[in-house]
């Protein structure tokens, strides 16, 4: 199928100004460009979790799996192991994958599963109307923390460096061109790719006035240097005058989990027959 309409007719219920629109548009553009170069979109699978971000599986017209809270990554892992020819893209929320599904994130990075994880990191539980998440800033006042949080936020880039991810980037929904480059780079990367996206939640954490003057692209950063990536990751918003780096922090190549398992190549026909045999053996 070519030239398909990439946006479905499902009614979009994201709030006006939500950064999820930027991520959706960015993915749509990347998919359209992929199709224009003759690569079938039937080879792409989108997996989403639970949260505002997850509705992207309803809105983008590609193969998708709308899974349980925190379980995007194990589902994506299973898909990739069963069919290594697929490009598997996970859209997760920060509550979804830095809280409920944190262990899955760490182990997917450690194993270098060849999937792309895009975290819609709005630093708040938006769907449930404003509770704090693992990345909410210190002092964040929300429904569950009316006096402000008393804990520092998780630093996802640092966590992924420690876990062994082979492509680690941070984007921002007010920098769409750069975001497109980062996500496309992640999809093309052979191994586990991770893009933490500072996503504006227009309703419960409208942080654009905070981020926009602080974000920058370090022109002299060498993403092949692990030590430099670690130093850059530490420059996070632990204090009021911090600047926030965007771009690829770290990139390296290492055999993926599928490669190390030595999963034999199968044609679509052989795969289909394998599924038939499996189902028949269960009856
Ligand atoms: Fe977007 Fe926030 Fe509205 Fe959810 S609550 S749709 S994240 S603006």
Coordinates of N, CA, C and O in Angstrom, one line a residue, residues 44-108:
X44 N 6.6 -1.4 9.4 CA 6.7 -0.6 10.6 C 5.6 -0.9 11.6 O 4.5 -1.1 11.2
X45 N 6.0 -1.0 12.9 CA 5.0 -1.2 13.9 C 5.1 -0.2 15.0 O 6.3 0.0 15.5
X46 N 4.0 0.4 15.4 CA 4.1 1.4 16.5 C 3.4 0.7 17.7 O 2.4 0.2 17.6
X47 N 4.1 0.8 18.9 CA 3.6 0.3 20.1 C 3.4 1.5 21.1 O 4.4 2.3 21.2
X48 N 2.3 1.6 21.7 CA 2.1 2.7 22.7 C 1.6 2.1 24.0 O 1.1 1.0 24.0
X49 N 1.7 2.9 25.1 CA 1.3 2.4 26.4 C 0.0 3.0 26.8 O -1.0 2.9 26.1
X50 N 0.0 3.6 28.0 CA -1.2 4.2 28.5 C -0.9 5.6 29.0 O 0.1 5.8 29.6
X51 N -1.7 6.6 28.6 CA -1.4 8.0 28.9 C -1.8 8.8 27.7 O -2.2 8.2 26.7
X52 N -1.7 10.1 27.8 CA -2.1 11.0 26.7 C -1.4 10.6 25.4 O -1.9 10.5 24.3
X53 N -0.1 10.3 25.6 CA 0.8 10.0 24.4 C 0.2 8.8 23.6 O 0.4 8.7 22.4
X54 N -0.4 7.8 24.4 CA -0.7 6.5 23.8 C -1.7 6.6 22.7 O -1.8 5.8 21.8
X55 N -2.5 7.7 22.7 CA -3.5 7.9 21.6 C -2.9 8.0 20.2 O -3.6 7.9 19.2
X56 N -1.6 8.2 20.2 CA -0.9 8.3 18.9 C -1.2 7.0 18.1 O -1.2 7.1 16.8
X57 N -1.4 5.9 18.8 CA -1.7 4.6 18.1 C -3.0 4.7 17.4 O -3.2 4.0 16.4
X58 N -3.9 5.5 17.9 CA -5.2 5.7 17.3 C -5.2 6.7 16.1 O -5.9 6.6 15.1
X59 N -4.2 7.6 16.2 CA -4.2 8.7 15.2 C -3.3 8.5 14.0 O -3.5 9.1 13.0
X60 N -2.3 7.6 14.1 CA -1.4 7.3 13.0 C -1.9 6.0 12.3 O -2.0 5.0 13.0
X61 N -2.0 6.1 11.0 CA -2.5 4.9 10.2 C -1.4 4.0 9.8 O -1.0 3.9 8.7
X62 N -0.8 3.3 10.9 CA 0.1 2.2 10.6 C -0.2 1.1 11.5 O -1.0 1.2 12.5
X63 N 0.5 -0.1 11.3 CA 0.3 -1.2 12.2 C 0.6 -0.7 13.6 O 1.7 -0.1 13.9
X64 N -0.2 -1.0 14.6 CA 0.0 -0.5 15.9 C -0.5 -1.5 17.0 O -1.3 -2.3 16.7
X65 N 0.0 -1.4 18.2 CA -0.3 -2.2 19.3 C -0.5 -1.3 20.5 O 0.5 -0.7 21.0
X66 N -1.7 -1.1 21.0 CA -2.0 -0.2 22.1 C -2.0 -1.1 23.3 O -2.9 -1.8 23.6
X67 N -0.9 -1.0 24.1 CA -0.7 -2.0 25.2 C -1.0 -1.5 26.6 O -1.7 -0.4 26.7
X68 N -0.6 -2.2 27.6 CA -0.9 -1.9 29.0 C 0.0 -0.8 29.5 O 1.1 -0.6 28.9
X69 N -0.3 -0.2 30.6 CA 0.5 0.8 31.2 C 1.9 0.2 31.6 O 2.0 -0.8 32.2
X70 N 3.0 0.9 31.0 CA 4.3 0.4 31.4 C 4.8 -0.8 30.6 O 5.9 -1.2 30.8
X71 N 4.0 -1.3 29.6 CA 4.4 -2.5 29.0 C 4.7 -2.4 27.5 O 4.6 -3.3 26.7
X72 N 5.0 -1.2 27.1 CA 5.3 -0.9 25.7 C 6.5 -1.7 25.3 O 6.6 -2.4 24.2
X73 N 7.5 -1.7 26.1 CA 8.8 -2.2 25.7 C 8.8 -3.7 25.7 O 9.4 -4.3 24.7
X74 N 8.3 -4.5 26.6 CA 8.2 -5.9 26.4 C 7.4 -6.4 25.2 O 7.8 -7.3 24.5
X75 N 6.3 -5.6 24.9 CA 5.6 -6.0 23.7 C 6.4 -5.7 22.4 O 6.5 -6.5 21.5
X76 N 7.1 -4.6 22.4 CA 8.0 -4.2 21.3 C 9.1 -5.2 21.2 O 9.5 -5.6 20.0
X77 N 9.6 -5.7 22.3 CA 10.7 -6.6 22.3 C 10.2 -7.9 21.7 O 10.9 -8.5 20.8
X78 N 9.1 -8.4 22.1 CA 8.5 -9.6 21.5 C 8.3 -9.5 20.0 O 8.6 -10.5 19.3
X79 N 7.8 -8.4 19.6 CA 7.6 -8.2 18.1 C 8.9 -8.3 17.4 O 9.0 -8.9 16.3
X80 N 9.9 -7.6 17.9 CA 11.2 -7.6 17.2 C 11.9 -9.0 17.2 O 12.5 -9.3 16.2
X81 N 11.7 -9.7 18.3 CA 12.3 -11.0 18.3 C 11.6 -12.0 17.4 O 12.3 -12.8 16.7
X82 N 10.3 -11.8 17.3 CA 9.6 -12.7 16.4 C 9.8 -12.4 14.9 O 9.8 -13.3 14.1
X83 N 10.0 -11.1 14.6 CA 10.2 -10.7 13.2 C 11.2 -9.6 13.2 O 10.9 -8.4 13.2
X84 N 12.5 -9.9 13.1 CA 13.5 -8.9 13.1 C 13.5 -8.0 11.9 O 14.2 -7.0 11.8
X85 N 12.7 -8.3 10.8 CA 12.6 -7.4 9.7 C 11.8 -6.2 9.9 O 11.8 -5.3 9.1
X86 N 11.0 -6.1 11.0 CA 10.2 -5.0 11.3 C 11.0 -3.9 12.0 O 11.9 -4.1 12.8
X87 N 10.6 -2.6 11.6 CA 11.0 -1.5 12.4 C 10.0 -1.2 13.5 O 8.8 -1.0 13.2
X88 N 10.5 -1.4 14.7 CA 9.5 -1.3 15.9 C 9.8 0.0 16.6 O 10.9 0.3 17.1
X89 N 8.7 0.8 16.7 CA 8.8 2.2 17.3 C 7.9 2.1 18.6 O 6.7 1.8 18.5
X90 N 8.5 2.5 19.7 CA 7.7 2.5 21.0 C 7.4 4.0 21.3 O 8.4 4.7 21.5
X91 N 6.2 4.4 21.5 CA 5.9 5.7 22.0 C 5.4 5.5 23.5 O 4.5 4.7 23.7
X92 N 6.2 6.0 24.4 CA 5.9 5.8 25.8 C 5.7 7.2 26.5 O 6.2 8.2 26.0
X93 N 5.0 7.2 27.6 CA 5.0 8.4 28.4 C 6.1 8.3 29.5 O 6.6 7.3 29.8
X94 N 6.3 9.4 30.2 CA 7.3 9.4 31.3 C 6.7 8.6 32.5 O 7.5 7.8 33.1
X95 N 5.4 8.8 32.8 CA 4.9 7.9 33.9 C 4.9 6.5 33.4 O 5.1 5.6 34.2
X96 N 4.6 6.3 32.1 CA 4.5 5.0 31.6 C 5.8 4.2 31.6 O 5.8 3.0 32.0
X97 N 6.9 4.9 31.3 CA 8.1 4.1 31.2 C 9.2 4.4 32.2 O 10.2 3.7 32.3
X98 N 9.1 5.6 32.9 CA 10.1 5.8 34.0 C 9.5 5.4 35.3 O 10.3 5.5 36.3
X99 N 8.3 5.1 35.4 CA 7.7 4.6 36.7 C 7.3 3.1 36.5 O 8.1 2.2 36.7
X100 N 6.1 2.9 36.0 CA 5.6 1.5 35.9 C 6.5 0.6 35.1 O 6.7 -0.6 35.5
X101 N 7.0 1.1 34.0 CA 7.8 0.2 33.1 C 9.3 0.4 33.2 O 10.0 0.0 32.2
X102 N 9.8 1.0 34.3 CA 11.2 1.3 34.3 C 12.2 0.1 34.1 O 13.2 0.2 33.4
X103 N 11.8 -1.0 34.7 CA 12.7 -2.1 34.6 C 12.8 -2.6 33.2 O 13.9 -3.0 32.7
X104 N 11.7 -2.5 32.4 CA 11.7 -3.0 31.0 C 12.6 -2.1 30.2 O 13.3 -2.5 29.3
X105 N 12.6 -0.8 30.5 CA 13.4 0.2 29.8 C 14.9 -0.1 30.0 O 15.7 -0.2 29.1
X106 N 15.3 -0.4 31.2 CA 16.7 -0.6 31.6 C 17.1 -1.9 30.9 O 18.2 -2.0 30.3
X107 N 16.3 -3.0 30.9 CA 16.7 -4.2 30.4 C 16.8 -4.2 28.8 O 17.6 -4.9 28.2
X108 N 15.9 -3.4 28.2 CA 15.9 -3.3 26.8 C 17.2 -2.6 26.3 O 17.8 -3.0 25.3

